[in-house]
Amino acid sequence: MKNSNVQSTGLYPDIDNNGDLCKSNIKDCDIIIVSTLYHKEIVRSMMYSFISTINKSTKVSIGFVESPGSFELPITIQIIAEKYQPKLFLAVGCIIKGETNHDSYLSSSVTEGLMNLSLKFSTPILNGVLTTNTLQQAIDRAGKNLDKGKDLAEAAIEMLAFTSNFK
């Protein structure tokens, strides 16, 4: 974070050394996180909080796949869902408004794509793609201040409990 007006001290640490992630083999994972490479510090902060919260409440295996950007999240999830059957997907990314309306088109397309896939595969796909006006808003939501990673974990726990009644 090179912008001097941006305070990123509230972010969680990176999850690269987290032993709870099975990056190489997602075949038997209960949850598969598909994250973007854009705004990696923000995305990884949300993932850290998500994983920490999940691990306090339940024992699940968590897999991890990277997608180039938010637009590629739906196709990445579709390719995985056609081969494997996780109990839940988490899509994590960050879209920050620029000078054009590109962010609106992108976020709408991604949201619709994720919803359609969730219905097609009867698998919960949590939308953890932040859409903010500023980098600072993204940092606040991804970090300890508003903690969207924790919110997503709580939703995941509820959806896993709900769907277990029907499978």
PDB file of C-alpha atoms in Angstrom:
ATOM      1  CA  MET A   1       0.000   0.000   0.000  1.00  0.00           C
ATOM      2  CA  LYS A   2       1.980   2.943  -1.286  1.00  0.00           C
ATOM      3  CA  ASN A   3      -0.650   5.678  -0.952  1.00  0.00           C
ATOM      4  CA  SER A   4       0.401   7.857   1.986  1.00  0.00           C
ATOM      5  CA  ASN A   5      -3.220   8.718   2.826  1.00  0.00           C
ATOM      6  CA  VAL A   6      -4.158   5.064   3.249  1.00  0.00           C
ATOM      7  CA  GLN A   7      -3.881   3.332   6.634  1.00  0.00           C
ATOM      8  CA  SER A   8      -3.447  -0.430   6.237  1.00  0.00           C
ATOM      9  CA  THR A   9      -2.419  -1.253   9.800  1.00  0.00           C
ATOM     10  CA  GLY A  10      -5.798  -2.877  10.514  1.00  0.00           C
ATOM     11  CA  LEU A  11      -5.325  -5.686   7.995  1.00  0.00           C
ATOM     12  CA  TYR A  12      -4.774  -9.278   9.069  1.00  0.00           C
ATOM     13  CA  PRO A  13      -1.496 -11.031   8.158  1.00  0.00           C
ATOM     14  CA  ASP A  14      -1.037 -12.953   4.916  1.00  0.00           C
ATOM     15  CA  ILE A  15      -2.197 -16.567   4.852  1.00  0.00           C
ATOM     16  CA  ASP A  16       0.702 -17.930   2.757  1.00  0.00           C
ATOM     17  CA  ASN A  17       2.152 -19.931   5.638  1.00  0.00           C
ATOM     18  CA  ASN A  18      -1.197 -21.154   6.943  1.00  0.00           C
ATOM     19  CA  GLY A  19      -1.065 -24.936   7.306  1.00  0.00           C
ATOM     20  CA  ASP A  20      -4.851 -25.202   7.055  1.00  0.00           C
ATOM     21  CA  LEU A  21      -4.846 -24.564   3.304  1.00  0.00           C
ATOM     22  CA  CYS A  22      -4.448 -27.390   0.811  1.00  0.00           C
ATOM     23  CA  LYS A  23      -3.405 -25.410  -2.256  1.00  0.00           C
ATOM     24  CA  SER A  24      -2.138 -28.299  -4.352  1.00  0.00           C
ATOM     25  CA  ASN A  25      -4.967 -30.817  -3.883  1.00  0.00           C
ATOM     26  CA  ILE A  26      -8.515 -29.507  -3.712  1.00  0.00           C
ATOM     27  CA  LYS A  27     -10.182 -32.801  -4.601  1.00  0.00           C
ATOM     28  CA  ASP A  28     -11.537 -33.670  -1.154  1.00  0.00           C
ATOM     29  CA  CYS A  29     -11.887 -30.207   0.374  1.00  0.00           C
ATOM     30  CA  ASP A  30     -15.118 -29.185   2.086  1.00  0.00           C
ATOM     31  CA  ILE A  31     -14.615 -25.514   1.241  1.00  0.00           C
ATOM     32  CA  ILE A  32     -12.762 -24.137  -1.757  1.00  0.00           C
ATOM     33  CA  ILE A  33     -11.672 -20.522  -1.635  1.00  0.00           C
ATOM     34  CA  VAL A  34     -11.163 -18.936  -5.039  1.00  0.00           C
ATOM     35  CA  SER A  35      -9.322 -15.650  -4.643  1.00  0.00           C
ATOM     36  CA  THR A  36      -8.067 -12.998  -7.027  1.00  0.00           C
ATOM     37  CA  LEU A  37      -4.559 -11.719  -7.582  1.00  0.00           C
ATOM     38  CA  TYR A  38      -5.661  -8.064  -7.666  1.00  0.00           C
ATOM     39  CA  HIS A  39      -5.421  -6.210  -4.341  1.00  0.00           C
ATOM     40  CA  LYS A  40      -3.785  -9.288  -2.839  1.00  0.00           C
ATOM     41  CA  GLU A  41      -3.133  -7.719   0.585  1.00  0.00           C
ATOM     42  CA  ILE A  42      -6.847  -6.970   0.985  1.00  0.00           C
ATOM     43  CA  VAL A  43      -7.959 -10.357  -0.343  1.00  0.00           C
ATOM     44  CA  ARG A  44      -5.516 -12.269   1.860  1.00  0.00           C
ATOM     45  CA  SER A  45      -6.621 -10.336   4.942  1.00  0.00           C
ATOM     46  CA  MET A  46     -10.217 -11.447   4.374  1.00  0.00           C
ATOM     47  CA  MET A  47      -9.077 -15.025   3.805  1.00  0.00           C
ATOM     48  CA  TYR A  48      -7.074 -15.011   7.034  1.00  0.00           C
ATOM     49  CA  SER A  49     -10.085 -13.845   9.037  1.00  0.00           C
ATOM     50  CA  PHE A  50     -12.395 -16.311   7.267  1.00  0.00           C
ATOM     51  CA  ILE A  51     -10.109 -19.276   7.965  1.00  0.00           C
ATOM     52  CA  SER A  52      -9.435 -18.249  11.573  1.00  0.00           C
ATOM     53  CA  THR A  53     -13.151 -17.873  12.302  1.00  0.00           C
ATOM     54  CA  ILE A  54     -14.111 -21.140  10.592  1.00  0.00           C
ATOM     55  CA  ASN A  55     -11.416 -23.082  12.448  1.00  0.00           C
ATOM     56  CA  LYS A  56     -12.721 -21.846  15.814  1.00  0.00           C
ATOM     57  CA  SER A  57     -16.194 -23.234  15.095  1.00  0.00           C
ATOM     58  CA  THR A  58     -15.942 -26.342  12.970  1.00  0.00           C
ATOM     59  CA  LYS A  59     -13.509 -28.825  11.466  1.00  0.00           C
ATOM     60  CA  VAL A  60     -13.471 -28.553   7.675  1.00  0.00           C
ATOM     61  CA  SER A  61     -10.815 -28.957   5.027  1.00  0.00           C
ATOM     62  CA  ILE A  62     -10.184 -25.791   3.052  1.00  0.00           C
ATOM     63  CA  GLY A  63      -8.708 -25.647  -0.440  1.00  0.00           C
ATOM     64  CA  PHE A  64      -7.314 -22.612  -2.194  1.00  0.00           C
ATOM     65  CA  VAL A  65      -7.197 -21.634  -5.876  1.00  0.00           C
ATOM     66  CA  GLU A  66      -6.159 -18.308  -7.383  1.00  0.00           C
ATOM     67  CA  SER A  67      -7.962 -16.586 -10.232  1.00  0.00           C
ATOM     68  CA  PRO A  68      -6.403 -13.692 -12.176  1.00  0.00           C
ATOM     69  CA  GLY A  69      -9.172 -11.224 -11.345  1.00  0.00           C
ATOM     70  CA  SER A  70     -12.771 -10.874 -10.223  1.00  0.00           C
ATOM     71  CA  PHE A  71     -14.162 -11.297 -13.736  1.00  0.00           C
ATOM     72  CA  GLU A  72     -12.562 -14.747 -13.912  1.00  0.00           C
ATOM     73  CA  LEU A  73     -14.017 -15.949 -10.591  1.00  0.00           C
ATOM     74  CA  PRO A  74     -17.225 -17.455 -12.071  1.00  0.00           C
ATOM     75  CA  ILE A  75     -15.460 -19.485 -14.779  1.00  0.00           C
ATOM     76  CA  THR A  76     -12.806 -20.662 -12.324  1.00  0.00           C
ATOM     77  CA  ILE A  77     -15.507 -21.849  -9.931  1.00  0.00           C
ATOM     78  CA  GLN A  78     -17.473 -23.489 -12.746  1.00  0.00           C
ATOM     79  CA  ILE A  79     -14.447 -25.489 -13.908  1.00  0.00           C
ATOM     80  CA  ILE A  80     -13.822 -26.683 -10.343  1.00  0.00           C
ATOM     81  CA  ALA A  81     -17.509 -27.419  -9.643  1.00  0.00           C
ATOM     82  CA  GLU A  82     -17.760 -29.574 -12.760  1.00  0.00           C
ATOM     83  CA  LYS A  83     -14.958 -31.814 -11.478  1.00  0.00           C
ATOM     84  CA  TYR A  84     -15.267 -31.685  -7.684  1.00  0.00           C
ATOM     85  CA  GLN A  85     -18.148 -31.360  -5.242  1.00  0.00           C
ATOM     86  CA  PRO A  86     -17.127 -29.167  -2.314  1.00  0.00           C
ATOM     87  CA  LYS A  87     -19.776 -28.293   0.229  1.00  0.00           C
ATOM     88  CA  LEU A  88     -19.195 -24.570  -0.291  1.00  0.00           C
ATOM     89  CA  PHE A  89     -17.205 -22.074  -2.357  1.00  0.00           C
ATOM     90  CA  LEU A  90     -15.941 -18.700  -1.226  1.00  0.00           C
ATOM     91  CA  ALA A  91     -15.145 -16.178  -3.966  1.00  0.00           C
ATOM     92  CA  VAL A  92     -12.833 -13.446  -2.668  1.00  0.00           C
ATOM     93  CA  GLY A  93     -11.770 -10.335  -4.535  1.00  0.00           C
ATOM     94  CA  CYS A  94     -11.791  -6.569  -4.479  1.00  0.00           C
ATOM     95  CA  ILE A  95     -13.148  -4.101  -7.022  1.00  0.00           C
ATOM     96  CA  ILE A  96     -12.383  -0.446  -6.335  1.00  0.00           C
ATOM     97  CA  LYS A  97     -14.095   2.337  -8.248  1.00  0.00           C
ATOM     98  CA  GLY A  98     -11.969   4.128 -10.784  1.00  0.00           C
ATOM     99  CA  GLU A  99     -12.656   7.058 -13.075  1.00  0.00           C
ATOM    100  CA  THR A 100     -15.137   5.138 -15.256  1.00  0.00           C
ATOM    101  CA  ASN A 101     -18.167   2.903 -14.632  1.00  0.00           C
ATOM    102  CA  HIS A 102     -16.119  -0.237 -15.275  1.00  0.00           C
ATOM    103  CA  ASP A 103     -16.410  -1.272 -11.616  1.00  0.00           C
ATOM    104  CA  SER A 104     -20.221  -1.290 -11.792  1.00  0.00           C
ATOM    105  CA  TYR A 105     -20.306  -3.488 -14.885  1.00  0.00           C
ATOM    106  CA  LEU A 106     -17.677  -5.794 -13.466  1.00  0.00           C
ATOM    107  CA  SER A 107     -19.269  -6.214 -10.037  1.00  0.00           C
ATOM    108  CA  SER A 108     -22.739  -6.803 -11.525  1.00  0.00           C
ATOM    109  CA  SER A 109     -21.402  -9.430 -13.940  1.00  0.00           C
ATOM    110  CA  VAL A 110     -19.450 -11.232 -11.234  1.00  0.00           C
ATOM    111  CA  THR A 111     -22.365 -11.232  -8.788  1.00  0.00           C
ATOM    112  CA  GLU A 112     -24.773 -12.569 -11.407  1.00  0.00           C
ATOM    113  CA  GLY A 113     -22.275 -15.210 -12.511  1.00  0.00           C
ATOM    114  CA  LEU A 114     -21.704 -16.430  -8.960  1.00  0.00           C
ATOM    115  CA  MET A 115     -25.444 -16.598  -8.231  1.00  0.00           C
ATOM    116  CA  ASN A 116     -26.146 -18.521 -11.440  1.00  0.00           C
ATOM    117  CA  LEU A 117     -23.425 -21.048 -10.618  1.00  0.00           C
ATOM    118  CA  SER A 118     -24.681 -21.484  -7.074  1.00  0.00           C
ATOM    119  CA  LEU A 119     -28.125 -22.345  -8.414  1.00  0.00           C
ATOM    120  CA  LYS A 120     -26.788 -24.518 -11.262  1.00  0.00           C
ATOM    121  CA  PHE A 121     -24.675 -26.697  -8.962  1.00  0.00           C
ATOM    122  CA  SER A 122     -26.896 -26.438  -5.835  1.00  0.00           C
ATOM    123  CA  THR A 123     -23.780 -25.400  -3.944  1.00  0.00           C
ATOM    124  CA  PRO A 124     -23.461 -22.291  -1.793  1.00  0.00           C
ATOM    125  CA  ILE A 125     -21.070 -19.770  -3.318  1.00  0.00           C
ATOM    126  CA  LEU A 126     -20.406 -16.930  -0.919  1.00  0.00           C
ATOM    127  CA  ASN A 127     -19.686 -13.610  -2.582  1.00  0.00           C
ATOM    128  CA  GLY A 128     -16.668 -12.135  -0.845  1.00  0.00           C
ATOM    129  CA  VAL A 129     -15.907  -9.667  -3.622  1.00  0.00           C
ATOM    130  CA  LEU A 130     -15.630  -6.248  -2.025  1.00  0.00           C
ATOM    131  CA  THR A 131     -16.912  -3.354  -4.115  1.00  0.00           C
ATOM    132  CA  THR A 132     -15.787  -0.034  -2.715  1.00  0.00           C
ATOM    133  CA  ASN A 133     -15.298   3.563  -3.764  1.00  0.00           C
ATOM    134  CA  THR A 134     -11.822   3.876  -2.243  1.00  0.00           C
ATOM    135  CA  LEU A 135      -8.851   1.784  -1.232  1.00  0.00           C
ATOM    136  CA  GLN A 136      -9.344   2.863   2.388  1.00  0.00           C
ATOM    137  CA  GLN A 137     -12.920   1.536   2.362  1.00  0.00           C
ATOM    138  CA  ALA A 138     -11.600  -1.799   1.090  1.00  0.00           C
ATOM    139  CA  ILE A 139      -8.943  -1.926   3.807  1.00  0.00           C
ATOM    140  CA  ASP A 140     -11.514  -1.126   6.489  1.00  0.00           C
ATOM    141  CA  ARG A 141     -13.824  -3.902   5.282  1.00  0.00           C
ATOM    142  CA  ALA A 142     -11.068  -6.478   4.812  1.00  0.00           C
ATOM    143  CA  GLY A 143      -9.386  -5.821   8.130  1.00  0.00           C
ATOM    144  CA  LYS A 144     -10.197  -5.812  11.801  1.00  0.00           C
ATOM    145  CA  ASN A 145     -12.350  -2.684  11.576  1.00  0.00           C
ATOM    146  CA  LEU A 146     -15.394  -4.135   9.755  1.00  0.00           C
ATOM    147  CA  ASP A 147     -14.079  -7.721   9.289  1.00  0.00           C
ATOM    148  CA  LYS A 148     -15.981  -9.020   6.265  1.00  0.00           C
ATOM    149  CA  GLY A 149     -13.883 -12.210   6.424  1.00  0.00           C
ATOM    150  CA  LYS A 150     -15.471 -13.020   9.777  1.00  0.00           C
ATOM    151  CA  ASP A 151     -18.934 -12.194   8.391  1.00  0.00           C
ATOM    152  CA  LEU A 152     -18.332 -14.568   5.477  1.00  0.00           C
ATOM    153  CA  ALA A 153     -17.168 -17.322   7.836  1.00  0.00           C
ATOM    154  CA  GLU A 154     -20.309 -16.959   9.939  1.00  0.00           C
ATOM    155  CA  ALA A 155     -22.443 -17.198   6.780  1.00  0.00           C
ATOM    156  CA  ALA A 156     -20.446 -20.257   5.678  1.00  0.00           C
ATOM    157  CA  ILE A 157     -21.008 -21.998   9.016  1.00  0.00           C
ATOM    158  CA  GLU A 158     -24.752 -21.359   8.759  1.00  0.00           C
ATOM    159  CA  MET A 159     -24.925 -22.553   5.138  1.00  0.00           C
ATOM    160  CA  LEU A 160     -22.908 -25.697   5.883  1.00  0.00           C
ATOM    161  CA  ALA A 161     -25.285 -26.531   8.739  1.00  0.00           C
ATOM    162  CA  PHE A 162     -28.342 -25.825   6.585  1.00  0.00           C
ATOM    163  CA  THR A 163     -27.203 -27.807   3.551  1.00  0.00           C
ATOM    164  CA  SER A 164     -26.092 -30.783   5.675  1.00  0.00           C
ATOM    165  CA  ASN A 165     -29.773 -31.394   6.419  1.00  0.00           C
ATOM    166  CA  PHE A 166     -30.456 -32.067   2.730  1.00  0.00           C
ATOM    167  CA  LYS A 167     -27.498 -34.176   1.598  1.00  0.00           C
TER     168      LYS A 167
END
